[in-house]
Amino acid sequence: MAQRRMFSQKVVETDRFLDMALTAQTLYFHLGMHADDDGFVGNPKSLRRMIGASDDDLKALVEKGYLILFEDGVVAIRDWLVSNYVKKDRYTPTIYTTDRQLLVVDRNRRYQLAAEVTPETTVEPERIQNGSKMDPQVRSG
């Protein structure tokens, strides 16, 4: 799992985000820190309990459009691609491939359920940057 994640101000400094309860905002940040390289979290309820957030906080994030909740309990962070990119040499695909196949990326680089959008409104961007191997890397220890 990655040690660094980004959160775009375009997402977390909006009135819609800041009007949510602080526990819901905190839950969003914790989910972002624990997400895989595609923005999926397999244990949102465990994280919710760990930080003391309520089930209503998780529901608020889904209702406000910050998360997509799948039937198997996995969540996808809708604005993942707005905030994060992973270089090709460091990218690990999600293990939640069935859930990922249900999503498309819209023109605003947000995940949408494929069943809810038309093909004209979506575009799959090149999300993995090749970058240079000379870019700074995090050293363990």
mmCIF file of C-alpha atoms in Angstrom:
data_model
loop_
_atom_site.group_PDB
_atom_site.id
_atom_site.type_symbol
_atom_site.label_atom_id
_atom_site.label_comp_id
_atom_site.label_asym_id
_atom_site.label_seq_id
_atom_site.Cartn_x
_atom_site.Cartn_y
_atom_site.Cartn_z
ATOM 1 C CA MET A 1 0.000 0.000 0.000
ATOM 2 C CA ALA A 2 1.234 3.478 -0.818
ATOM 3 C CA GLN A 3 2.512 5.731 1.908
ATOM 4 C CA ARG A 4 1.452 9.015 0.308
ATOM 5 C CA ARG A 5 -1.914 10.194 -0.942
ATOM 6 C CA MET A 6 -3.178 13.534 -2.221
ATOM 7 C CA PHE A 7 -6.457 15.338 -1.629
ATOM 8 C CA SER A 8 -7.452 17.978 -4.156
ATOM 9 C CA GLN A 9 -8.647 21.333 -2.884
ATOM 10 C CA LYS A 10 -11.221 21.176 -5.687
ATOM 11 C CA VAL A 11 -12.846 18.396 -3.670
ATOM 12 C CA VAL A 12 -12.215 19.065 0.030
ATOM 13 C CA GLU A 13 -12.549 22.856 0.115
ATOM 14 C CA THR A 14 -16.025 23.029 -1.343
ATOM 15 C CA ASP A 15 -19.013 24.153 0.705
ATOM 16 C CA ARG A 16 -20.679 20.819 0.012
ATOM 17 C CA PHE A 17 -17.760 18.991 1.657
ATOM 18 C CA LEU A 18 -17.292 21.440 4.528
ATOM 19 C CA ASP A 19 -21.013 21.394 5.363
ATOM 20 C CA MET A 20 -20.742 17.718 6.310
ATOM 21 C CA ALA A 21 -20.099 16.677 9.888
ATOM 22 C CA LEU A 22 -16.444 16.674 10.924
ATOM 23 C CA THR A 23 -16.602 12.932 11.496
ATOM 24 C CA ALA A 24 -17.745 12.408 7.893
ATOM 25 C CA GLN A 25 -14.911 14.613 6.639
ATOM 26 C CA THR A 26 -12.410 12.686 8.760
ATOM 27 C CA LEU A 27 -13.767 9.398 7.478
ATOM 28 C CA TYR A 28 -13.234 10.596 3.906
ATOM 29 C CA PHE A 29 -9.584 11.383 4.627
ATOM 30 C CA HIS A 30 -9.001 8.036 6.331
ATOM 31 C CA LEU A 31 -10.626 6.172 3.452
ATOM 32 C CA GLY A 32 -8.368 8.076 1.054
ATOM 33 C CA MET A 33 -5.275 7.152 3.027
ATOM 34 C CA HIS A 34 -6.215 3.454 3.057
ATOM 35 C CA ALA A 35 -7.352 3.202 -0.581
ATOM 36 C CA ASP A 36 -5.488 1.130 -3.136
ATOM 37 C CA ASP A 37 -3.953 2.643 -6.282
ATOM 38 C CA ASP A 38 -7.361 2.730 -8.000
ATOM 39 C CA GLY A 39 -9.205 4.367 -5.078
ATOM 40 C CA PHE A 40 -10.945 1.265 -3.691
ATOM 41 C CA VAL A 41 -11.310 0.413 0.002
ATOM 42 C CA GLY A 42 -12.356 -3.079 1.050
ATOM 43 C CA ASN A 43 -12.950 -2.369 4.740
ATOM 44 C CA PRO A 44 -14.828 0.937 5.081
ATOM 45 C CA LYS A 45 -16.829 -0.238 8.104
ATOM 46 C CA SER A 46 -13.673 -1.214 9.995
ATOM 47 C CA LEU A 47 -12.145 2.193 9.291
ATOM 48 C CA ARG A 48 -15.390 3.866 10.334
ATOM 49 C CA ARG A 49 -15.322 2.063 13.679
ATOM 50 C CA MET A 50 -11.597 2.715 14.138
ATOM 51 C CA ILE A 51 -12.015 6.498 14.027
ATOM 52 C CA GLY A 52 -15.340 6.613 15.865
ATOM 53 C CA ALA A 53 -17.497 7.716 12.946
ATOM 54 C CA SER A 54 -21.108 6.629 12.682
ATOM 55 C CA ASP A 55 -22.851 4.665 9.965
ATOM 56 C CA ASP A 56 -24.618 7.917 9.079
ATOM 57 C CA ASP A 57 -21.235 9.476 8.234
ATOM 58 C CA LEU A 58 -20.563 6.728 5.702
ATOM 59 C CA LYS A 59 -24.081 7.145 4.303
ATOM 60 C CA ALA A 60 -23.554 10.922 4.048
ATOM 61 C CA LEU A 61 -20.422 10.424 1.944
ATOM 62 C CA VAL A 62 -22.348 8.126 -0.388
ATOM 63 C CA GLU A 63 -25.396 10.420 -0.599
ATOM 64 C CA LYS A 64 -23.282 13.536 -1.236
ATOM 65 C CA GLY A 65 -21.479 11.740 -4.067
ATOM 66 C CA TYR A 66 -18.023 11.291 -2.547
ATOM 67 C CA LEU A 67 -18.145 7.491 -2.446
ATOM 68 C CA ILE A 68 -19.654 4.713 -4.519
ATOM 69 C CA LEU A 69 -20.800 1.803 -2.342
ATOM 70 C CA PHE A 70 -20.938 -1.640 -3.930
ATOM 71 C CA GLU A 71 -23.091 -4.572 -2.832
ATOM 72 C CA ASP A 72 -20.061 -6.438 -1.487
ATOM 73 C CA GLY A 73 -19.268 -3.606 0.947
ATOM 74 C CA VAL A 74 -16.334 -2.190 -1.020
ATOM 75 C CA VAL A 75 -16.297 1.560 -1.665
ATOM 76 C CA ALA A 76 -14.682 3.543 -4.464
ATOM 77 C CA ILE A 77 -13.646 7.138 -3.925
ATOM 78 C CA ARG A 78 -15.416 8.974 -6.717
ATOM 79 C CA ASP A 79 -12.844 11.806 -7.065
ATOM 80 C CA TRP A 80 -9.802 9.536 -6.821
ATOM 81 C CA LEU A 81 -8.387 10.448 -10.233
ATOM 82 C CA VAL A 82 -8.869 14.167 -9.566
ATOM 83 C CA SER A 83 -6.563 13.927 -6.568
ATOM 84 C CA ASN A 84 -4.135 11.092 -7.301
ATOM 85 C CA TYR A 85 -2.023 9.582 -10.024
ATOM 86 C CA VAL A 86 0.395 6.735 -9.763
ATOM 87 C CA LYS A 87 3.384 6.289 -12.027
ATOM 88 C CA LYS A 88 3.338 3.190 -14.171
ATOM 89 C CA ASP A 89 6.328 1.613 -12.479
ATOM 90 C CA ARG A 90 4.691 1.926 -9.045
ATOM 91 C CA TYR A 91 1.082 1.118 -9.915
ATOM 92 C CA THR A 92 -0.635 -1.966 -8.496
ATOM 93 C CA PRO A 93 -4.099 -2.697 -9.956
ATOM 94 C CA THR A 94 -7.000 -3.106 -7.575
ATOM 95 C CA ILE A 95 -8.022 -6.569 -6.442
ATOM 96 C CA TYR A 96 -11.677 -5.486 -6.731
ATOM 97 C CA THR A 97 -11.781 -6.044 -10.493
ATOM 98 C CA THR A 98 -15.478 -6.922 -10.601
ATOM 99 C CA ASP A 99 -16.392 -3.619 -8.945
ATOM 100 C CA ARG A 100 -13.923 -1.664 -11.105
ATOM 101 C CA GLN A 101 -15.576 -3.032 -14.262
ATOM 102 C CA LEU A 102 -18.843 -1.392 -13.169
ATOM 103 C CA LEU A 103 -17.250 2.066 -13.314
ATOM 104 C CA VAL A 104 -16.298 4.486 -16.051
ATOM 105 C CA VAL A 105 -14.373 7.737 -15.820
ATOM 106 C CA ASP A 106 -16.249 10.866 -16.894
ATOM 107 C CA ARG A 107 -14.815 14.005 -18.499
ATOM 108 C CA ASN A 108 -14.187 15.517 -15.049
ATOM 109 C CA ARG A 109 -12.003 12.516 -14.116
ATOM 110 C CA ARG A 110 -14.581 11.184 -11.654
ATOM 111 C CA TYR A 111 -15.758 7.608 -11.317
ATOM 112 C CA GLN A 112 -19.366 7.037 -12.365
ATOM 113 C CA LEU A 113 -21.398 3.858 -12.415
ATOM 114 C CA ALA A 114 -21.468 2.721 -16.039
ATOM 115 C CA ALA A 115 -25.196 2.002 -15.811
ATOM 116 C CA GLU A 116 -25.898 5.665 -14.958
ATOM 117 C CA VAL A 117 -24.102 7.415 -17.832
ATOM 118 C CA THR A 118 -24.137 7.450 -21.606
ATOM 119 C CA PRO A 119 -21.035 6.682 -23.684
ATOM 120 C CA GLU A 120 -20.941 10.269 -24.991
ATOM 121 C CA THR A 121 -20.360 11.677 -21.497
ATOM 122 C CA THR A 122 -17.416 9.471 -20.621
ATOM 123 C CA VAL A 123 -13.816 9.369 -21.604
ATOM 124 C CA GLU A 124 -11.171 7.093 -20.110
ATOM 125 C CA PRO A 125 -8.102 9.297 -19.615
ATOM 126 C CA GLU A 126 -4.529 8.098 -19.604
ATOM 127 C CA ARG A 127 -4.225 7.866 -15.821
ATOM 128 C CA ILE A 128 -0.843 6.258 -15.397
ATOM 129 C CA GLN A 129 2.074 8.561 -16.028
ATOM 130 C CA ASN A 130 5.326 7.039 -17.204
ATOM 131 C CA GLY A 131 7.475 9.633 -15.501
ATOM 132 C CA SER A 132 11.172 9.298 -15.093
ATOM 133 C CA LYS A 133 13.006 6.825 -12.951
ATOM 134 C CA MET A 134 15.061 9.811 -11.806
ATOM 135 C CA ASP A 135 12.044 11.218 -9.945
ATOM 136 C CA PRO A 136 12.430 11.198 -6.163
ATOM 137 C CA GLN A 137 11.458 7.947 -4.505
ATOM 138 C CA VAL A 138 10.551 7.247 -0.921
ATOM 139 C CA ARG A 139 13.155 5.203 0.893
ATOM 140 C CA SER A 140 12.151 2.767 3.573
ATOM 141 C CA GLY A 141 13.796 3.265 6.927
#
